[in-house]
Coordinates of N, CA and C in Angstrom, one line a residue:
X1352 N 100.3 76.3 103.9 CA 101.4 77.3 104.1 C 102.1 76.9 105.4
X1353 N 103.4 76.7 105.3 CA 104.2 76.4 106.5 C 105.0 77.7 106.8
X1354 N 106.0 77.5 107.6 CA 106.9 78.6 107.9 C 106.5 79.2 109.3
X1355 N 107.1 80.3 109.6 CA 107.0 81.0 110.9 C 106.6 82.4 110.7
X1356 N 105.5 82.9 111.2 CA 105.1 84.3 111.1 C 105.2 84.9 112.5
X1357 N 105.6 86.2 112.5 CA 105.6 87.0 113.7 C 104.5 88.1 113.5
X1358 N 103.6 88.1 114.4 CA 102.5 89.1 114.3 C 102.4 89.9 115.5
X1359 N 102.6 91.3 115.4 CA 102.5 92.2 116.5 C 101.0 92.7 116.6
X1360 N 100.7 93.1 117.8 CA 99.3 93.6 118.0 C 98.3 92.5 117.8
X1361 N 98.7 91.3 118.2 CA 97.8 90.1 117.9 C 96.7 89.9 119.0
X1362 N 96.6 90.8 119.9 CA 95.6 90.6 121.0 C 94.2 90.9 120.5
X1363 N 94.1 91.7 119.4 CA 92.7 92.0 118.9 C 92.8 92.5 117.5
X1364 N 91.7 92.8 116.9 CA 91.6 93.5 115.6 C 92.3 92.8 114.5
X1365 N 93.0 93.6 113.7 CA 93.6 93.1 112.5 C 94.7 92.1 112.8
X1366 N 95.5 92.3 113.8 CA 96.6 91.4 114.2 C 96.0 90.1 114.6
X1367 N 95.0 90.1 115.4 CA 94.4 88.8 115.8 C 93.8 88.0 114.6
X1368 N 93.1 88.8 113.7 CA 92.6 88.1 112.5 C 93.7 87.6 111.6
X1369 N 94.8 88.3 111.5 CA 95.9 87.8 110.7 C 96.5 86.6 111.3
X1370 N 96.7 86.6 112.6 CA 97.2 85.4 113.3 C 96.3 84.2 113.1
X1371 N 95.0 84.4 113.3 CA 94.1 83.2 113.1 C 94.1 82.7 111.7
X1372 N 94.2 83.6 110.7 CA 94.1 83.2 109.3 C 95.4 82.4 109.0
X1373 N 96.5 82.9 109.5 CA 97.8 82.1 109.2 C 97.8 80.8 109.9
X1374 N 97.3 80.8 111.2 CA 97.3 79.5 111.9 C 96.4 78.5 111.2
X1375 N 95.3 78.9 110.6 CA 94.5 78.0 109.8 C 95.2 77.4 108.6
X1376 N 96.2 78.1 108.2 CA 97.0 77.6 107.0 C 98.2 76.7 107.5
X1377 N 98.3 76.6 108.8 CA 99.3 75.7 109.3 C 100.6 76.4 109.6
X1378 N 100.6 77.8 109.6 CA 101.8 78.5 109.8 C 102.1 78.6 111.3
X1379 N 103.3 78.3 111.8 CA 103.7 78.5 113.2 C 103.7 80.0 113.4
X1380 N 103.5 80.4 114.7 CA 103.3 81.8 115.0 C 104.1 82.2 116.3
X1381 N 104.6 83.4 116.2 CA 105.0 84.2 117.4 C 104.0 85.4 117.5
X1382 N 103.1 85.4 118.4 CA 102.1 86.4 118.5 C 102.5 87.3 119.7
X1383 N 102.5 88.6 119.4 CA 103.0 89.7 120.3 C 101.8 90.6 120.7
X1384 N 101.7 90.9 122.0 CA 100.7 91.9 122.4 C 100.9 92.2 123.9
X1385 N 100.1 93.1 124.3 CA 100.2 93.6 125.7 C 99.3 92.8 126.7
X1386 N 98.3 92.1 126.1 CA 97.3 91.4 127.0 C 97.5 89.9 126.9
X1387 N 98.1 89.4 128.0 CA 98.5 88.0 128.1 C 97.3 87.1 127.9
X1388 N 96.2 87.4 128.5 CA 95.1 86.5 128.5 C 94.5 86.4 127.1
X1389 N 94.6 87.5 126.3 CA 94.1 87.4 124.9 C 95.0 86.5 124.1
X1390 N 96.3 86.7 124.3 CA 97.3 85.8 123.5 C 97.2 84.4 123.9
X1391 N 97.0 84.1 125.2 CA 96.8 82.7 125.6 C 95.6 82.1 125.0
X1392 N 94.5 82.9 125.0 CA 93.3 82.4 124.4 C 93.5 82.1 122.9
X1393 N 94.2 83.0 122.2 CA 94.4 82.8 120.8 C 95.2 81.5 120.6
X1394 N 96.3 81.3 121.4 CA 97.1 80.1 121.2 C 96.3 78.8 121.5
X1395 N 95.4 78.9 122.5 CA 94.5 77.7 122.8 C 93.6 77.4 121.7
X1396 N 93.2 78.3 120.8 CA 92.3 78.0 119.8 C 92.9 77.1 118.7
X1397 N 94.3 77.0 118.7 CA 95.0 76.3 117.7 C 96.0 75.3 118.3
X1398 N 95.5 74.2 118.9 CA 96.4 73.3 119.6 C 97.3 72.5 118.7
X1399 N 96.9 72.4 117.5 CA 97.8 71.7 116.5 C 98.8 72.5 115.8
X1400 N 98.9 73.8 116.2 CA 99.8 74.7 115.6 C 100.7 75.3 116.6
X1401 N 102.0 75.4 116.3 CA 103.0 75.9 117.3 C 102.7 77.5 117.4
X1402 N 102.3 77.9 118.5 CA 102.0 79.3 118.8 C 102.8 79.8 120.0
X1403 N 103.7 80.6 119.9 CA 104.5 81.2 121.0 C 103.9 82.6 121.3
X1404 N 103.6 82.8 122.6 CA 103.0 84.1 123.0 C 104.1 84.9 123.6
X1405 N 104.2 86.2 123.2 CA 105.1 87.1 123.8 C 104.4 88.4 124.2
X1406 N 104.4 88.6 125.5 CA 103.8 89.8 126.1 C 104.9 90.9 126.1
X1407 N 104.6 91.9 125.4 CA 105.7 93.0 125.3 C 105.0 94.3 124.9
X1408 N 105.5 95.4 125.5 CA 105.1 96.7 125.2 C 106.1 97.3 124.1
X1409 N 105.6 97.4 122.9 CA 106.5 97.9 121.8 C 106.8 99.4 121.8
X1410 N 106.2 100.1 122.8 CA 106.5 101.5 122.9 C 107.9 101.6 123.6
X1411 N 108.4 100.6 124.2 CA 109.6 100.6 124.9 C 110.7 99.8 124.3
X1412 N 111.9 100.2 124.3 CA 113.0 99.5 123.7 C 113.2 98.1 124.3
X1413 N 112.9 98.0 125.6 CA 113.0 96.7 126.3 C 111.9 95.7 125.7
X1414 N 110.8 96.2 125.4 CA 109.7 95.4 124.8 C 110.1 94.9 123.4
X1415 N 110.7 95.8 122.6 CA 111.1 95.4 121.3 C 112.2 94.3 121.4
X1416 N 113.1 94.5 122.3 CA 114.2 93.5 122.5 C 113.6 92.2 123.0
X1417 N 112.6 92.2 123.8 CA 111.9 91.0 124.2 C 111.5 90.2 123.0
X1418 N 110.9 90.9 122.0 CA 110.4 90.2 120.8 C 111.6 89.7 120.0
X1419 N 112.6 90.5 119.8 CA 113.8 90.1 119.1 C 114.5 88.9 119.7
X1420 N 114.5 88.8 121.0 CA 115.1 87.7 121.7 C 114.2 86.4 121.5
X1421 N 112.9 86.6 121.5 CA 112.0 85.5 121.2 C 112.2 84.9 119.8
X1422 N 112.5 85.8 118.9 CA 112.7 85.3 117.5 C 114.0 84.6 117.4
X1423 N 115.0 85.1 118.1 CA 116.4 84.5 118.1 C 116.8 84.2 116.7
X1424 N 117.3 83.0 116.4 CA 117.8 82.7 115.1 C 116.8 81.8 114.3
X1425 N 115.5 81.9 114.7 CA 114.5 81.1 114.0 C 114.2 81.8 112.6
X1426 N 113.9 80.9 111.7 CA 113.7 81.3 110.3 C 112.3 81.9 110.1
X1427 N 112.2 83.2 110.2 CA 110.9 83.9 110.1 C 110.6 84.1 108.6
X1428 N 109.4 83.6 108.2 CA 109.0 83.7 106.8 C 108.1 84.9 106.6
X1429 N 107.4 85.4 107.6 CA 106.5 86.5 107.5 C 106.6 87.4 108.8
X1430 N 106.7 88.7 108.6 CA 106.6 89.6 109.7 C 105.4 90.5 109.5
X1431 N 104.5 90.6 110.4 CA 103.3 91.5 110.3 C 103.5 92.6 111.4
X1432 N 103.9 93.8 111.0 CA 104.1 94.9 111.9 C 102.7 95.6 112.0
X1433 N 101.9 95.1 113.0 CA 100.5 95.6 113.1 C 100.2 96.4 114.3
X1434 N 101.0 96.3 115.4 CA 100.7 97.0 116.6 C 100.5 98.4 116.4
X1435 N 99.5 99.0 117.1 CA 99.2 100.4 116.9 C 98.6 101.1 118.1
X1436 N 98.8 102.4 118.0 CA 98.2 103.4 119.0 C 98.1 104.7 118.3
X1437 N 97.1 105.5 118.6 CA 96.9 106.7 117.8 C 97.2 108.0 118.6
X1438 N 96.5 108.2 119.7 CA 96.6 109.4 120.5 C 96.3 110.6 119.7
X1439 N 95.1 110.6 119.1 CA 94.6 111.8 118.4 C 94.5 112.9 119.3
X1440 N 95.2 114.0 119.0 CA 95.3 115.2 119.9 C 95.9 116.3 119.1
X1441 N 95.5 117.6 119.4 CA 96.2 118.7 118.9 C 97.7 118.6 119.3
X1442 N 98.6 118.9 118.4 CA 100.0 118.7 118.7 C 100.4 119.4 119.9
X1443 N 100.0 120.6 120.1 CA 100.4 121.4 121.3 C 99.9 120.7 122.6
X1444 N 98.9 119.9 122.5 CA 98.4 119.3 123.7 C 98.8 117.8 123.9
X1445 N 99.5 117.3 122.9 CA 100.0 115.9 122.9 C 101.1 115.8 124.0
X1446 N 100.9 115.0 124.9 CA 101.9 114.8 126.0 C 103.2 114.2 125.4
X1447 N 104.4 114.5 126.0 CA 105.6 113.9 125.5 C 105.5 112.4 125.7
X1448 N 104.8 111.9 126.7 CA 104.7 110.4 126.9 C 103.9 109.8 125.8
X1449 N 102.8 110.4 125.4 CA 102.0 109.9 124.3 C 102.7 110.0 123.0
X1450 N 103.4 111.1 122.7 CA 104.2 111.2 121.5 C 105.3 110.1 121.4
X1451 N 106.0 109.9 122.5 CA 107.0 108.9 122.6 C 106.4 107.5 122.3
X1452 N 105.3 107.2 123.0 CA 104.6 105.9 122.8 C 104.2 105.7 121.3
X1453 N 103.6 106.7 120.7 CA 103.2 106.6 119.4 C 104.4 106.3 118.4
X1454 N 105.4 107.1 118.5 CA 106.6 106.9 117.7 C 107.2 105.5 117.9
X1455 N 107.2 105.1 119.2 CA 107.8 103.9 119.5 C 107.1 102.7 118.9
X1456 N 105.8 102.7 119.0 CA 105.0 101.6 118.5 C 104.9 101.6 117.0
X1457 N 104.7 102.8 116.3 CA 104.5 102.8 114.9 C 105.7 103.1 114.0
X1458 N 106.8 103.5 114.6 CA 108.0 103.8 113.8 C 109.2 103.0 114.3
X1459 N 109.6 103.1 115.6 CA 110.7 102.4 116.1 C 110.6 100.9 116.1
X1460 N 109.5 100.4 116.6 CA 109.3 99.0 116.7 C 109.3 98.3 115.3
X1461 N 108.5 98.8 114.3 CA 108.5 98.1 113.0 C 109.9 98.2 112.4
X1462 N 110.6 99.3 112.6 CA 111.9 99.4 112.0 C 112.9 98.3 112.6
X1463 N 112.9 98.2 113.9 CA 113.9 97.3 114.5 C 113.5 95.9 114.3
X1464 N 112.2 95.5 114.4 CA 111.8 94.2 114.2 C 112.1 93.7 112.7
X1465 N 111.8 94.6 111.8 CA 112.2 94.3 110.4 C 113.7 94.1 110.3
X1466 N 114.4 94.9 110.9 CA 115.9 94.8 110.9 C 116.3 93.4 111.4
X1467 N 115.6 93.0 112.4 CA 116.0 91.7 113.1 C 115.7 90.5 112.2
X1468 N 114.8 90.6 111.3 CA 114.5 89.4 110.5 C 114.9 89.5 109.0
X1469 N 115.3 90.7 108.6 CA 115.5 90.8 107.1 C 116.8 90.1 106.6
X1470 N 117.8 90.1 107.4 CA 119.0 89.4 107.0 C 118.8 88.0 106.8
X1471 N 118.1 87.3 107.7 CA 117.7 85.9 107.5 C 116.9 85.7 106.3
X1472 N 115.9 86.6 106.0 CA 115.1 86.4 104.8 C 116.0 86.5 103.6
X1473 N 116.9 87.5 103.6 CA 117.8 87.7 102.4 C 118.7 86.4 102.2
X1474 N 119.2 85.9 103.3 CA 120.1 84.7 103.1 C 119.3 83.5 102.6
X1475 N 118.0 83.4 103.0 CA 117.2 82.3 102.5 C 116.5 82.5 101.2
X1476 N 116.5 83.8 100.7 CA 115.9 84.1 99.5 C 114.4 84.1 99.4
X1477 N 113.8 84.3 100.6 CA 112.3 84.4 100.6 C 111.9 85.1 101.9
X1478 N 110.7 85.6 101.9 CA 110.1 86.3 103.0 C 109.1 87.3 102.7
X1479 N 108.2 87.7 103.6 CA 107.2 88.7 103.4 C 107.1 89.6 104.6
X1480 N 107.1 90.9 104.4 CA 107.0 91.8 105.5 C 105.7 92.6 105.2
X1481 N 104.8 92.8 106.2 CA 103.6 93.6 106.1 C 103.7 94.7 107.1
X1482 N 103.6 95.9 106.7 CA 103.6 97.1 107.6 C 102.2 97.7 107.5
X1483 N 101.4 97.5 108.6 CA 100.1 98.0 108.7 C 100.1 99.5 109.0
X1484 N 99.6 100.3 108.1 CA 99.5 101.7 108.3 C 98.1 102.1 108.2
X1485 N 97.7 103.0 107.3 CA 96.3 103.4 107.1 C 96.2 104.5 106.0
X1486 N 95.0 104.8 105.6 CA 94.8 105.8 104.5 C 95.1 107.2 105.0
X1487 N 95.2 107.4 106.3 CA 95.6 108.7 106.8 C 97.1 109.0 106.5
X1488 N 97.8 108.1 105.9 CA 99.1 108.4 105.4 C 99.1 109.4 104.3
X1489 N 97.9 109.4 103.6 CA 97.8 110.4 102.5 C 97.1 111.7 102.9
X1490 N 96.8 111.9 104.2 CA 96.0 113.0 104.7 C 96.7 114.2 105.0
X1491 N 98.1 114.3 104.7 CA 98.8 115.5 105.0 C 98.2 116.8 104.5
X1492 N 97.8 116.8 103.2 CA 97.3 118.0 102.7 C 95.8 118.4 103.1
X1493 N 95.2 117.4 103.8 CA 93.8 117.6 104.2 C 93.6 118.5 105.4
X1494 N 92.6 119.4 105.3 CA 92.3 120.3 106.4 C 91.7 119.5 107.6
X1495 N 91.7 120.1 108.7 CA 91.0 119.5 109.9 C 89.6 119.3 109.6
X1496 N 89.0 120.2 108.9 CA 87.5 120.1 108.6 C 87.3 118.9 107.7
X1497 N 88.2 118.6 106.8 CA 88.0 117.5 105.9 C 88.1 116.2 106.6
X1498 N 89.0 116.1 107.5 CA 89.3 114.8 108.2 C 88.6 114.7 109.6
X1499 N 88.6 115.8 110.3 CA 88.0 115.8 111.6 C 88.8 115.2 112.7
X1500 N 90.1 115.0 112.5 CA 91.0 114.5 113.5 C 92.3 115.3 113.6
X1501 N 92.7 115.5 114.9 CA 94.0 116.1 115.1 C 95.0 114.9 115.1
X1502 N 95.9 114.9 114.1 CA 96.6 113.7 113.8 C 98.0 113.9 113.4
X1503 N 98.6 115.0 113.7 CA 99.9 115.3 113.0 C 101.0 114.2 113.3
X1504 N 101.1 113.7 114.5 CA 102.1 112.7 114.7 C 101.7 111.3 114.2
X1505 N 100.4 111.0 114.4 CA 99.9 109.7 114.0 C 99.9 109.6 112.5
X1506 N 99.4 110.6 111.8 CA 99.4 110.5 110.3 C 100.9 110.4 109.8
X1507 N 101.8 111.1 110.4 CA 103.2 111.1 110.0 C 103.8 109.7 110.2
X1508 N 103.4 109.1 111.3 CA 103.9 107.7 111.5 C 103.4 106.7 110.4
X1509 N 102.2 106.9 110.0 CA 101.7 106.1 108.9 C 102.4 106.4 107.6
X1510 N 102.6 107.7 107.4 CA 103.4 108.1 106.1 C 104.8 107.5 106.2
X1511 N 105.4 107.4 107.4 CA 106.7 106.7 107.5 C 106.6 105.3 107.1
X1512 N 105.5 104.6 107.6 CA 105.4 103.2 107.3 C 105.2 103.0 105.8
X1513 N 104.5 103.9 105.1 CA 104.4 103.8 103.6 C 105.7 104.0 102.9
X1514 N 106.4 105.0 103.3 CA 107.7 105.3 102.6 C 108.7 104.2 103.0
X1515 N 108.7 103.8 104.2 CA 109.7 102.7 104.6 C 109.4 101.4 103.8
X1516 N 108.1 101.1 103.6 CA 107.8 99.9 102.9 C 108.2 100.0 101.4
X1517 N 108.0 101.1 100.8 CA 108.3 101.3 99.4 C 109.8 101.3 99.1
X1518 N 110.5 102.0 100.0 CA 111.9 102.1 99.8 C 112.6 100.8 100.1
X1519 N 112.2 100.1 101.1 CA 112.8 98.8 101.5 C 112.5 97.8 100.4
X1520 N 111.3 97.9 99.8 CA 111.0 97.0 98.7 C 112.0 97.1 97.5
X1521 N 112.4 98.4 97.3 CA 113.4 98.6 96.2 C 114.7 98.0 96.5
X1522 N 115.0 97.8 97.8 CA 116.3 97.2 98.1 C 116.3 95.7 98.1
X1523 N 115.2 95.1 98.6 CA 115.3 93.7 98.9 C 114.4 92.8 97.9
X1524 N 113.7 93.4 97.0 CA 112.9 92.6 96.1 C 113.7 91.7 95.3
X1525 N 114.9 92.1 95.0 CA 115.8 91.3 94.2 C 116.2 90.0 94.9
X1526 N 116.0 89.9 96.2 CA 116.3 88.7 97.0 C 115.1 87.8 97.1
X1527 N 114.0 88.2 96.5 CA 112.8 87.4 96.6 C 111.9 87.7 97.8
X1528 N 112.1 88.9 98.3 CA 111.3 89.3 99.5 C 110.3 90.3 99.1
X1529 N 109.1 90.2 99.6 CA 108.0 91.1 99.4 C 107.8 92.0 100.6
X1530 N 107.5 93.3 100.3 CA 107.2 94.3 101.4 C 105.9 94.9 101.0
X1531 N 104.9 94.8 101.9 CA 103.6 95.4 101.6 C 103.3 96.5 102.7
X1532 N 102.8 97.6 102.2 CA 102.2 98.6 103.1 C 100.7 98.4 103.0
X1533 N 100.1 98.1 104.1 CA 98.7 97.8 104.2 C 98.0 99.1 104.7
X1534 N 97.1 99.7 103.9 CA 96.5 101.0 104.2 C 94.9 100.9 104.3
X1535 N 94.4 100.3 105.4 CA 93.0 100.3 105.5 C 92.5 101.7 105.9
X1536 N 91.2 101.9 105.8 CA 90.5 103.1 106.3 C 90.1 102.8 107.7
X1537 N 88.9 103.2 108.0 CA 88.3 103.0 109.4 C 87.9 101.5 109.5
X1538 N 88.4 100.8 110.5 CA 88.1 99.4 110.7 C 87.4 99.1 112.0
X1539 N 86.5 98.2 111.9 CA 85.6 97.9 113.1 C 86.4 97.0 114.1
X1540 N 87.2 97.6 114.9 CA 88.0 96.9 115.9 C 87.9 97.7 117.2
X1541 N 88.7 97.3 118.2 CA 88.7 98.0 119.5 C 89.6 99.2 119.5
X1542 N 90.3 99.4 118.3 CA 91.3 100.4 118.3 C 90.8 101.8 118.7
X1543 N 89.8 102.3 118.1 CA 89.3 103.6 118.4 C 88.6 103.7 119.8
X1544 N 88.0 102.6 120.2 CA 87.4 102.6 121.6 C 88.5 102.9 122.6
X1545 N 89.7 102.3 122.4 CA 90.8 102.5 123.3 C 91.3 103.9 123.3
X1546 N 91.0 104.6 122.2 CA 91.3 106.1 122.1 C 90.2 106.9 122.7
X1547 N 89.2 106.3 123.2 CA 88.0 107.0 123.8 C 87.1 107.6 122.7
X1548 N 87.1 106.9 121.5 CA 86.3 107.4 120.4 C 85.2 106.4 120.1
X1549 N 84.0 106.9 119.9 CA 82.8 106.1 119.5 C 82.6 106.3 118.0
X1550 N 82.9 105.3 117.2 CA 82.7 105.3 115.8 C 81.7 104.3 115.3
X1551 N 80.9 103.9 116.2 CA 79.9 102.8 115.9 C 78.9 103.3 114.8
X1552 N 78.7 104.6 114.6 CA 77.8 105.0 113.6 C 78.5 105.3 112.3
X1553 N 79.8 105.1 112.2 CA 80.6 105.3 111.0 C 80.7 104.0 110.2
X1554 N 80.5 104.0 108.9 CA 80.7 102.8 108.1 C 82.2 102.3 108.3
X1555 N 82.4 101.1 108.6 CA 83.7 100.6 108.9 C 83.9 99.2 108.2
X1556 N 85.1 98.9 107.7 CA 85.4 97.6 107.2 C 85.7 96.7 108.3
X1557 N 85.5 95.4 108.1 CA 85.8 94.4 109.1 C 87.3 94.1 109.0
X1558 N 87.8 93.6 110.2 CA 89.2 93.2 110.2 C 89.4 92.0 109.2
X1559 N 88.4 91.2 109.1 CA 88.6 90.0 108.2 C 88.7 90.4 106.8
X1560 N 88.0 91.5 106.4 CA 88.1 92.0 105.0 C 89.5 92.6 104.8
X1561 N 90.0 93.3 105.8 CA 91.3 93.9 105.7 C 92.4 92.8 105.4
X1562 N 92.3 91.8 106.2 CA 93.3 90.7 106.1 C 93.2 90.0 104.8
X1563 N 91.9 89.8 104.4 CA 91.7 89.1 103.0 C 92.4 90.0 102.0
X1564 N 92.2 91.3 102.0 CA 92.8 92.2 101.0 C 94.3 92.1 101.1
X1565 N 94.9 92.1 102.3 CA 96.3 92.0 102.4 C 96.9 90.7 101.8
X1566 N 96.3 89.6 102.1 CA 96.8 88.3 101.6 C 96.6 88.2 100.1
X1567 N 95.5 88.7 99.6 CA 95.3 88.7 98.2 C 96.2 89.7 97.5
X1568 N 96.5 90.8 98.2 CA 97.4 91.8 97.6 C 98.8 91.2 97.5
X1569 N 99.2 90.4 98.5 CA 100.5 89.7 98.4 C 100.6 88.8 97.2
X1570 N 99.5 88.1 97.0 CA 99.5 87.2 95.8 C 99.5 87.9 94.5
X1571 N 99.0 89.2 94.5 CA 99.0 90.0 93.3 C 100.3 90.7 93.1
X1572 N 101.2 90.7 94.1 CA 102.5 91.3 94.1 C 102.4 92.8 94.3
X1573 N 101.3 93.2 95.1 CA 101.2 94.7 95.4 C 102.2 95.1 96.5
X1574 N 102.8 96.3 96.3 CA 103.6 96.8 97.3 C 102.8 97.7 98.2
X1575 N 101.7 98.2 97.7 CA 100.7 99.0 98.5 C 99.4 98.4 98.3
X1576 N 98.7 98.1 99.4 CA 97.4 97.5 99.4 C 96.4 98.4 100.2
X1577 N 95.4 98.9 99.5 CA 94.4 99.8 100.1 C 93.1 99.1 100.0
X1578 N 92.6 98.4 101.0 CA 91.5 97.5 100.9 C 90.2 98.2 100.4
X1579 N 90.0 99.4 100.7 CA 88.8 100.1 100.4 C 88.8 101.0 99.2
X1580 N 89.9 101.0 98.5 CA 90.0 101.8 97.2 C 89.8 100.9 96.0
X1581 N 88.6 101.2 95.4 CA 88.2 100.4 94.2 C 89.0 100.8 93.0
X1582 N 89.3 102.1 92.8 CA 90.0 102.6 91.7 C 91.5 102.6 91.9
X1583 N 92.1 101.5 91.6 CA 93.6 101.4 92.0 C 94.4 102.5 91.2
X1584 N 93.9 103.0 90.1 CA 94.7 104.0 89.3 C 94.9 105.2 90.2
X1585 N 94.0 105.5 91.2 CA 94.2 106.7 92.0 C 95.5 106.6 92.8
X1586 N 95.8 105.4 93.3 CA 97.1 105.2 94.0 C 98.2 105.3 93.0
X1587 N 98.1 104.7 91.9 CA 99.2 104.8 90.9 C 99.4 106.3 90.5
X1588 N 98.4 107.1 90.4 CA 98.6 108.5 90.1 C 99.3 109.2 91.2
X1589 N 99.0 108.9 92.5 CA 99.8 109.5 93.6 C 101.2 109.2 93.5
X1590 N 101.6 108.0 93.3 CA 103.0 107.6 93.2 C 103.7 108.1 92.0
X1591 N 102.9 108.2 90.9 CA 103.5 108.8 89.7 C 103.8 110.3 89.9
X1592 N 102.9 111.0 90.6 CA 103.1 112.4 90.8 C 104.3 112.6 91.8
X1593 N 104.5 111.7 92.7 CA 105.6 111.7 93.6 C 106.9 111.7 92.8
X1594 N 107.0 110.7 91.9 CA 108.2 110.5 91.1 C 108.4 111.7 90.1
X1595 N 107.3 112.3 89.6 CA 107.4 113.4 88.7 C 108.0 114.6 89.4
X1596 N 107.5 114.8 90.7 CA 108.0 116.0 91.5 C 109.5 115.7 91.8
X1597 N 109.8 114.5 92.2 CA 111.2 114.1 92.6 C 112.1 114.3 91.4
X1598 N 111.7 113.9 90.2 CA 112.5 114.0 89.0 C 112.6 115.4 88.4
X1599 N 111.7 116.3 88.9 CA 111.7 117.7 88.3 C 112.6 118.6 89.0
X1600 N 113.3 118.2 90.1 CA 114.1 119.1 90.8 C 115.4 119.5 90.0
X1601 N 115.9 120.6 90.3 CA 117.1 121.2 89.6 C 118.0 121.8 90.6
X1602 N 119.2 122.0 90.2 CA 120.2 122.7 91.0 C 120.0 124.2 90.9
X1603 N 119.1 124.7 90.0 CA 118.8 126.1 89.8 C 117.6 126.5 90.7
X1604 N 117.7 127.7 91.2 CA 116.6 128.2 92.1 C 115.4 128.4 91.2
X1605 N 114.2 127.9 91.7 CA 113.0 128.0 91.0 C 112.6 129.5 90.8
X1606 N 112.0 129.8 89.7 CA 111.7 131.2 89.3 C 110.9 131.9 90.3
X1607 N 110.0 131.2 91.0 CA 109.1 131.8 91.9 C 109.8 132.4 93.2
X1608 N 111.0 131.9 93.4 CA 111.8 132.4 94.6 C 112.8 133.5 94.2
X1609 N 112.8 133.8 93.0 CA 113.8 134.9 92.5 C 113.2 136.2 92.6
X1610 N 114.0 137.2 93.0 CA 113.6 138.6 93.0 C 113.2 139.1 91.6

C-alpha cells in the first residue's frame, strides 16, 4: 500500500497502532499528536518510510491550522481522525474549558481536517476517511445506572462523528471515497488513565484488534465498523429504525399532542 496517510492522536493507543500498521504497508505518514517525543520515537521505528511529525493541540484552531499547513497540497489518500479526550463529568460540573477542548478535539478538528483533504480526494477519485468514535454514540437512551458514566458532551461528540460519517458518505461515495465511523467499546490504551480512571479490571479490546477491524471493515465496504459487535444485524436494525422514524414524519400534528 502506497500513498499518504494523516493520523491524529498518533502518540499512543489506536492512533499509534494505526500509524504503525500503515507504515508497515509502506504508506507515507503525517502523524499528529501533543507529545513530540512519542512522535519522534514512532518515526524512528520506520527509517525506510517517510514519516512527518506534527506537534499540535487539536483543541485549538491554531493547532488544527498547523496540521492543515503541514498537509498543504499533498495528495492525502487516508485521513484517520483519531485524536480524543473525554472529560467524563456531570454536565453542570463540566468546566467551560473542558467542554471547549472536548468539542474542539472530537467535533471541530475532524470536521476541518476532513474539509482540508476531501476536495483533493474527490479530484483524484479515491481516498478513505476514518472517524474514530465509540459505542457510546448509541448510549443516549441509557440511564446513568446502565452506563455508569457522566457523558453528555462526550457521547454527543461521538454521535456527531457517526452522523457526520454516514451523511458524508452519501455525498462522496460516488467519487470513489470511503468514509468509516469506527465504534470500539472500551479499549486497553492510556486514554482512560489520562482521565484519571482505572479500568484495569474491565475487559478491554486491544488497540491492535480495533485497527484490524477497521482495516478489514474498509475492505468489506462498511460505513460503520463496531469491532466488538458480533451480531451485525443489530447495527442494521438501529439504522433501519432511524430511517423508519425519519420517513414516518408528517405535516400533521401527531394525535398524542392534540387536545
